[in-house]
Short mmCIF file of C-alpha atoms in Angstrom, two decimals:
data_model
loop_
_atom_site.label_atom_id
_atom_site.label_comp_id
_atom_site.label_asym_id
_atom_site.label_seq_id
_atom_site.Cartn_x
_atom_site.Cartn_y
_atom_site.Cartn_z
CA MET A 1 5.19 -16.77 8.52
CA SER A 2 5.60 -14.79 11.70
CA THR A 3 3.68 -11.56 11.77
CA LEU A 4 3.85 -8.42 13.85
CA ALA A 5 2.30 -8.42 17.29
CA PRO A 6 -0.91 -6.53 16.37
CA LEU A 7 -1.35 -8.82 13.36
CA ARG A 8 -0.85 -11.89 15.52
CA LEU A 9 -3.65 -10.52 17.69
CA LEU A 10 -5.78 -9.82 14.61
CA ARG A 11 -5.29 -13.37 13.45
CA GLU A 12 -6.75 -14.72 16.73
CA PRO A 13 -8.45 -11.93 18.73
CA SER A 14 -7.60 -12.23 22.42
CA ASN A 15 -11.06 -11.09 23.48
CA ALA A 16 -12.45 -14.14 21.77
CA SER A 17 -9.76 -16.74 22.32
CA GLU A 18 -12.09 -19.24 23.93
CA GLY A 19 -14.75 -18.76 21.30
CA ASN A 20 -12.16 -19.06 18.56
CA GLN A 21 -10.89 -22.33 19.97
CA SER A 22 -14.34 -23.86 20.04
CA ASN A 23 -15.21 -22.50 16.59
CA ALA A 24 -11.88 -23.67 15.23
CA THR A 25 -12.70 -27.15 16.48
CA VAL A 26 -16.06 -27.04 14.74
CA GLY A 27 -14.44 -25.70 11.56
CA ALA A 28 -11.79 -28.37 11.64
CA SER A 29 -14.35 -31.10 12.08
CA SER A 30 -16.42 -29.87 9.17
CA GLY A 31 -13.30 -29.53 7.02
CA SER A 32 -14.63 -26.32 5.49
CA CYS A 33 -11.98 -24.02 7.01
CA GLN A 34 -8.50 -25.34 6.42
CA GLY A 35 -6.87 -21.94 6.02
CA LEU A 36 -4.03 -21.36 3.60
CA ASP A 37 -0.44 -22.41 4.16
CA ILE A 38 1.84 -19.98 2.34
CA PRO A 39 5.56 -20.86 2.30
CA ASN A 40 8.04 -18.39 3.68
CA GLU A 41 9.88 -18.52 0.36
CA LEU A 42 6.95 -16.77 -1.34
CA PHE A 43 7.01 -13.93 1.18
CA LEU A 44 10.77 -13.68 0.71
CA ALA A 45 10.60 -13.70 -3.11
CA LEU A 46 7.85 -11.06 -3.30
CA GLY A 47 9.65 -8.92 -0.74
CA LEU A 48 12.89 -9.01 -2.74
CA VAL A 49 11.10 -8.20 -6.03
CA SER A 50 9.30 -5.28 -4.40
CA LEU A 51 12.54 -4.04 -2.83
CA VAL A 52 14.43 -4.07 -6.15
CA GLU A 53 11.58 -2.45 -8.11
CA ASN A 54 11.04 0.39 -5.68
CA LEU A 55 14.77 0.92 -5.18
CA LEU A 56 15.13 1.40 -8.94
CA VAL A 57 12.28 3.94 -8.92
CA VAL A 58 13.91 5.95 -6.13
CA ALA A 59 17.33 5.85 -7.84
CA ALA A 60 15.85 6.95 -11.19
CA ILE A 61 13.97 9.89 -9.69
CA LEU A 62 17.03 11.05 -7.76
CA LYS A 63 19.22 10.72 -10.86
CA ASN A 64 17.09 12.61 -13.40
CA ARG A 65 16.64 16.31 -12.67
CA ASN A 66 13.66 16.38 -15.07
CA LEU A 67 11.86 14.20 -12.54
CA HIS A 68 12.46 16.59 -9.66
CA SER A 69 8.84 17.75 -9.40
CA PRO A 70 6.11 17.33 -6.74
CA THR A 71 4.40 14.55 -8.74
CA TYR A 72 7.54 12.40 -8.91
CA TYR A 73 8.50 13.25 -5.33
CA PHE A 74 5.17 11.77 -4.22
CA ILE A 75 5.83 8.69 -6.35
CA CYS A 76 9.29 8.47 -4.81
CA CYS A 77 7.79 8.60 -1.31
CA LEU A 78 5.32 5.88 -2.26
CA ALA A 79 8.24 3.78 -3.49
CA VAL A 80 10.07 4.36 -0.19
CA SER A 81 6.95 3.34 1.75
CA ASP A 82 6.59 0.17 -0.31
CA MET A 83 10.29 -0.46 0.13
CA LEU A 84 9.89 -0.21 3.91
CA VAL A 85 7.01 -2.70 3.75
CA SER A 86 9.35 -5.16 2.06
CA ILE A 87 12.38 -4.44 4.26
CA SER A 88 10.44 -4.65 7.52
CA ASN A 89 8.75 -7.92 6.55
CA LEU A 90 12.05 -9.41 5.40
CA ALA A 91 13.78 -8.23 8.57
CA GLU A 92 11.08 -9.70 10.78
CA MET A 93 11.08 -13.03 8.96
CA LEU A 94 14.88 -13.35 9.13
CA PHE A 95 14.87 -12.28 12.79
CA MET A 96 12.29 -14.91 13.71
CA LEU A 97 14.01 -17.65 11.67
CA LEU A 98 17.33 -16.95 13.42
CA LEU A 99 15.60 -17.19 16.80
CA GLU A 100 13.71 -20.37 15.90
CA HIS A 101 16.86 -22.15 14.70
CA GLY A 102 18.91 -21.06 17.71
CA VAL A 103 21.38 -19.04 15.64
CA LEU A 104 20.43 -15.89 17.52
CA VAL A 105 20.04 -16.08 21.31
CA MET A 106 18.54 -13.07 23.07
CA ARG A 107 16.77 -12.33 26.32
CA PRO A 108 12.94 -12.23 26.07
CA SER A 109 12.87 -8.54 26.98
CA ILE A 110 15.24 -7.67 24.12
CA VAL A 111 13.21 -9.85 21.72
CA ARG A 112 10.04 -7.98 22.68
CA HIS A 113 11.81 -4.66 22.19
CA MET A 114 13.11 -5.67 18.77
CA ASP A 115 9.66 -6.96 17.86
CA SER A 116 8.08 -3.63 18.81
CA VAL A 117 10.62 -1.72 16.69
CA ILE A 118 9.94 -3.91 13.64
CA ASP A 119 6.19 -3.71 14.26
CA THR A 120 6.31 0.08 14.35
CA LEU A 121 8.27 0.15 11.10
CA ILE A 122 5.75 -2.15 9.40
CA CYS A 123 2.74 -0.16 10.60
CA SER A 124 4.38 3.14 9.65
CA SER A 125 5.17 1.87 6.16
CA VAL A 126 1.62 0.58 5.66
CA VAL A 127 0.00 3.83 6.83
CA SER A 128 2.38 6.00 4.79
CA SER A 129 1.84 3.82 1.71
CA LEU A 130 -1.93 4.31 1.97
CA SER A 131 -1.46 8.03 2.59
CA PHE A 132 0.75 8.59 -0.45
CA LEU A 133 -1.72 6.68 -2.64
CA GLY A 134 -4.26 9.31 -1.60
CA VAL A 135 -1.79 12.17 -2.10
CA ILE A 136 -0.99 10.96 -5.63
CA ALA A 137 -4.73 10.79 -6.40
CA VAL A 138 -5.16 14.40 -5.27
CA ASP A 139 -2.08 15.48 -7.24
CA ARG A 140 -3.42 13.88 -10.42
CA TYR A 141 -6.80 15.49 -9.86
CA ILE A 142 -5.20 18.93 -9.61
CA THR A 143 -3.09 18.18 -12.71
CA ILE A 144 -6.20 17.42 -14.77
CA PHE A 145 -8.74 19.94 -13.52
CA TYR A 146 -6.43 22.82 -12.60
CA ALA A 147 -3.69 22.33 -15.18
CA LEU A 148 -3.01 26.06 -15.69
CA ARG A 149 -2.78 26.71 -11.96
CA TYR A 150 -1.03 23.48 -10.99
CA HIS A 151 2.42 24.99 -10.36
CA SER A 152 0.93 27.73 -8.20
CA ILE A 153 -1.22 25.27 -6.23
CA MET A 154 1.27 22.44 -5.81
CA THR A 155 4.45 24.36 -5.07
CA LEU A 156 7.63 22.61 -4.01
CA GLN A 157 7.24 24.03 -0.50
CA ARG A 158 3.72 22.63 -0.16
CA ALA A 159 4.89 19.29 -1.52
CA VAL A 160 7.66 19.13 1.09
CA VAL A 161 5.23 20.05 3.88
CA THR A 162 2.81 17.37 2.65
CA MET A 163 5.50 14.68 2.55
CA ALA A 164 6.86 15.62 5.98
CA SER A 165 3.34 15.65 7.44
CA VAL A 166 2.57 12.19 6.06
CA TRP A 167 5.77 10.68 7.44
CA LEU A 168 5.27 12.34 10.84
CA ALA A 169 1.62 11.28 11.09
CA SER A 170 2.52 7.74 10.00
CA THR A 171 5.21 7.43 12.66
CA VAL A 172 2.99 8.79 15.45
CA SER A 173 -0.06 6.74 14.47
CA SER A 174 1.95 3.53 14.12
CA THR A 175 3.46 4.06 17.58
CA VAL A 176 -0.04 4.51 19.03
CA LEU A 177 -1.26 1.43 17.17
CA ILE A 178 1.56 -0.74 18.54
CA THR A 179 1.03 0.57 22.07
CA TYR A 180 -2.76 0.15 22.13
CA TYR A 181 -3.25 -2.61 19.57
CA ARG A 182 -5.68 -4.46 21.87
CA SER A 183 -8.14 -1.57 21.75
CA ASN A 184 -11.07 -1.75 19.32
CA THR A 185 -11.01 2.05 19.18
CA VAL A 186 -7.57 1.94 17.55
CA LEU A 187 -8.77 -0.67 15.06
CA LEU A 188 -11.82 1.45 14.25
CA CYS A 189 -9.55 4.43 13.57
CA LEU A 190 -7.45 2.32 11.21
CA ILE A 191 -10.58 1.04 9.44
CA GLY A 192 -11.92 4.59 9.18
CA PHE A 193 -8.62 5.75 7.68
CA PHE A 194 -8.77 3.04 5.03
CA LEU A 195 -12.41 3.83 4.18
CA PHE A 196 -11.56 7.54 3.93
CA MET A 197 -8.73 6.80 1.50
CA LEU A 198 -10.94 4.45 -0.50
CA VAL A 199 -13.76 7.00 -0.79
CA LEU A 200 -11.29 9.80 -1.60
CA MET A 201 -9.67 7.84 -4.41
CA LEU A 202 -13.04 6.59 -5.65
CA VAL A 203 -14.52 10.09 -5.90
CA LEU A 204 -11.43 11.65 -7.50
CA TYR A 205 -10.81 8.85 -9.99
CA ILE A 206 -14.48 8.56 -10.99
CA HIS A 207 -14.50 12.31 -11.67
CA MET A 208 -11.32 12.00 -13.74
CA PHE A 209 -12.70 8.92 -15.52
CA ALA A 210 -15.89 10.81 -16.36
CA LEU A 211 -13.85 13.68 -17.81
CA ALA A 212 -11.81 11.30 -19.97
CA ARG A 213 -14.96 9.54 -21.18
CA HIS A 214 -16.68 12.85 -21.94
CA HIS A 215 -13.65 14.03 -23.87
CA LEU A 216 -13.56 10.78 -25.81
CA HIS A 217 -17.28 11.05 -26.59
CA SER A 218 -16.84 14.64 -27.77
CA ILE A 219 -14.14 13.58 -30.21
CA SER A 220 -16.28 10.69 -31.47
CA SER A 221 -19.31 12.93 -31.98
CA GLN A 222 -17.23 15.12 -34.29
CA GLN A 223 -16.73 12.03 -36.48
CA LYS A 224 -13.00 12.42 -36.51
CA PRO A 225 -10.65 9.50 -37.10
CA PRO A 226 -8.84 8.05 -34.07
CA THR A 227 -6.01 10.25 -32.89
CA ALA A 228 -3.20 9.92 -30.43
CA HIS A 229 -5.05 12.25 -28.07
CA ARG A 230 -8.14 10.05 -28.24
CA GLY A 231 -6.05 7.01 -27.53
CA GLY A 232 -4.43 8.82 -24.63
CA SER A 233 -7.83 9.65 -23.13
CA LEU A 234 -8.91 6.03 -23.35
CA LYS A 235 -5.61 4.85 -21.92
CA GLY A 236 -5.99 7.27 -19.03
CA ALA A 237 -9.50 6.02 -18.30
CA VAL A 238 -8.30 2.41 -18.32
CA THR A 239 -5.40 3.32 -16.02
CA LEU A 240 -7.78 4.89 -13.48
CA THR A 241 -9.92 1.74 -13.51
CA ILE A 242 -6.82 -0.40 -12.91
CA LEU A 243 -5.72 1.84 -10.03
CA LEU A 244 -9.03 1.48 -8.20
CA GLY A 245 -9.23 -2.25 -8.89
CA VAL A 246 -5.71 -2.97 -7.64
CA PHE A 247 -6.18 -0.80 -4.56
CA PHE A 248 -9.43 -2.53 -3.58
CA ILE A 249 -8.21 -6.08 -4.31
CA CYS A 250 -4.91 -5.67 -2.44
CA TRP A 251 -6.13 -3.76 0.60
CA GLY A 252 -9.82 -4.70 0.84
CA PRO A 253 -9.50 -8.24 2.34
CA PHE A 254 -7.13 -7.10 5.10
CA PHE A 255 -9.39 -4.25 6.22
CA PHE A 256 -12.49 -6.44 5.92
CA HIS A 257 -10.57 -8.75 8.27
CA LEU A 258 -10.24 -5.83 10.71
CA ILE A 259 -13.95 -5.09 10.47
CA LEU A 260 -14.78 -8.71 11.33
CA ILE A 261 -12.35 -8.57 14.27
CA VAL A 262 -14.36 -5.70 15.73
CA THR A 263 -17.87 -6.87 14.83
CA CYS A 264 -17.91 -10.68 15.09
CA PRO A 265 -14.73 -12.18 16.60
CA THR A 266 -16.51 -15.40 17.69
CA ASN A 267 -18.79 -15.99 14.72
CA PRO A 268 -17.95 -19.25 12.85
CA PHE A 269 -17.89 -17.45 9.49
CA CYS A 270 -15.54 -14.81 10.86
CA THR A 271 -13.16 -17.33 12.43
CA CYS A 272 -13.09 -19.16 9.11
CA PHE A 273 -12.20 -15.90 7.36
CA PHE A 274 -9.42 -15.27 9.90
CA SER A 275 -7.70 -18.51 8.85
CA TYR A 276 -6.80 -16.93 5.49
CA PHE A 277 -4.86 -14.10 7.14
CA ASN A 278 -1.54 -14.89 5.44
CA LEU A 279 -3.24 -14.51 2.05
CA PHE A 280 -4.23 -10.95 2.98
CA LEU A 281 -0.61 -10.20 3.90
CA ILE A 282 0.53 -11.58 0.54
CA LEU A 283 -1.91 -9.25 -1.24
CA ILE A 284 -0.48 -6.24 0.62
CA ILE A 285 3.05 -7.21 -0.41
CA CYS A 286 1.80 -7.75 -3.98
CA ASN A 287 0.52 -4.18 -3.90
CA SER A 288 4.08 -3.04 -3.23
CA VAL A 289 5.16 -5.00 -6.30
CA ILE A 290 2.38 -3.62 -8.51
CA ASP A 291 2.60 0.05 -7.45
CA PRO A 292 5.80 0.80 -9.44
CA LEU A 293 4.25 -0.78 -12.55
CA ILE A 294 1.24 1.52 -12.34
CA TYR A 295 2.58 4.77 -10.94
CA ALA A 296 6.17 4.87 -12.13
CA PHE A 297 7.03 2.57 -15.03
CA ARG A 298 4.27 4.02 -17.25
CA SER A 299 6.28 7.25 -17.53
CA GLN A 300 8.45 7.29 -20.65
CA GLU A 301 10.97 9.63 -19.04
CA LEU A 302 11.22 7.43 -15.97
CA ARG A 303 11.58 4.26 -18.05
CA ARG A 304 14.44 5.85 -19.97
CA THR A 305 16.16 6.82 -16.72
CA LEU A 306 15.59 3.33 -15.31
CA ARG A 307 17.39 1.84 -18.29
CA GLU A 308 20.31 4.16 -17.60
CA VAL A 309 20.34 3.16 -13.94
CA VAL A 310 20.25 -0.55 -14.75
CA THR A 311 23.05 -0.22 -17.31
CA CYS A 312 25.00 2.08 -14.95
CA SER A 313 24.99 4.91 -17.50
CA TRP A 314 25.54 7.61 -14.91
#
């Protein structure tokens, strides 16, 4: 599958092209690094599933006035970000296939311009998706620990400012990334952003998990029979564990790839790891498929609205 210009660079770092060629020869001779050939149809199928899922989430939130709250607005923005990940990848793949088969004939300068536009869209959607995952974590933290003050803390105005700031920052940062994608400083900033989001979510979710576990232990120590509230606490703790696990599994390999690009672009182990780049892209797209299942479809109100949207009960 064709990938955006910075990702093509990340697959084979230009500052180590000669070293990569020699290491690739060694890896090929040993047969230990064959990479992974992922068919374009898989990218296309996952992209379409993600697009439909997230489109349904956006439609349901816009339809139901009971879902017009900061929490669901953040989920809606996450769905839009994931939708852009799917749309941009699908657009790039179709664009490249049309060029490769001679259906679309364009001057090289126009192709580069179109490529930059698609690249910026992809990078913006990835950065905004990560950002809204962090925003949702903060929102849930406030909901649990400052429940009585939530509506005064997370006002609609602050939610709008937060969403606008994320989209603006994502657009600016993605433009900078596309312009200076050969710079290790830019890659280090992207790595630092991911680590910040990972630590933020880890700290917040561990604190929330500890609260749920403490609450569950308190109920058990009173020797009361299982209740719906107890089950809800356990379910919430399990959900938080799933959130962290999915986030790390889907995003971790790609950003570990970036770390290796900066630290050891010519090392044989690193060049072997680079050969699995398409797998890391698949995991990111899978995250766009899984996000609605975790953040949106677990809401009973949203599921009811989704059924109405699917059956056209407007």
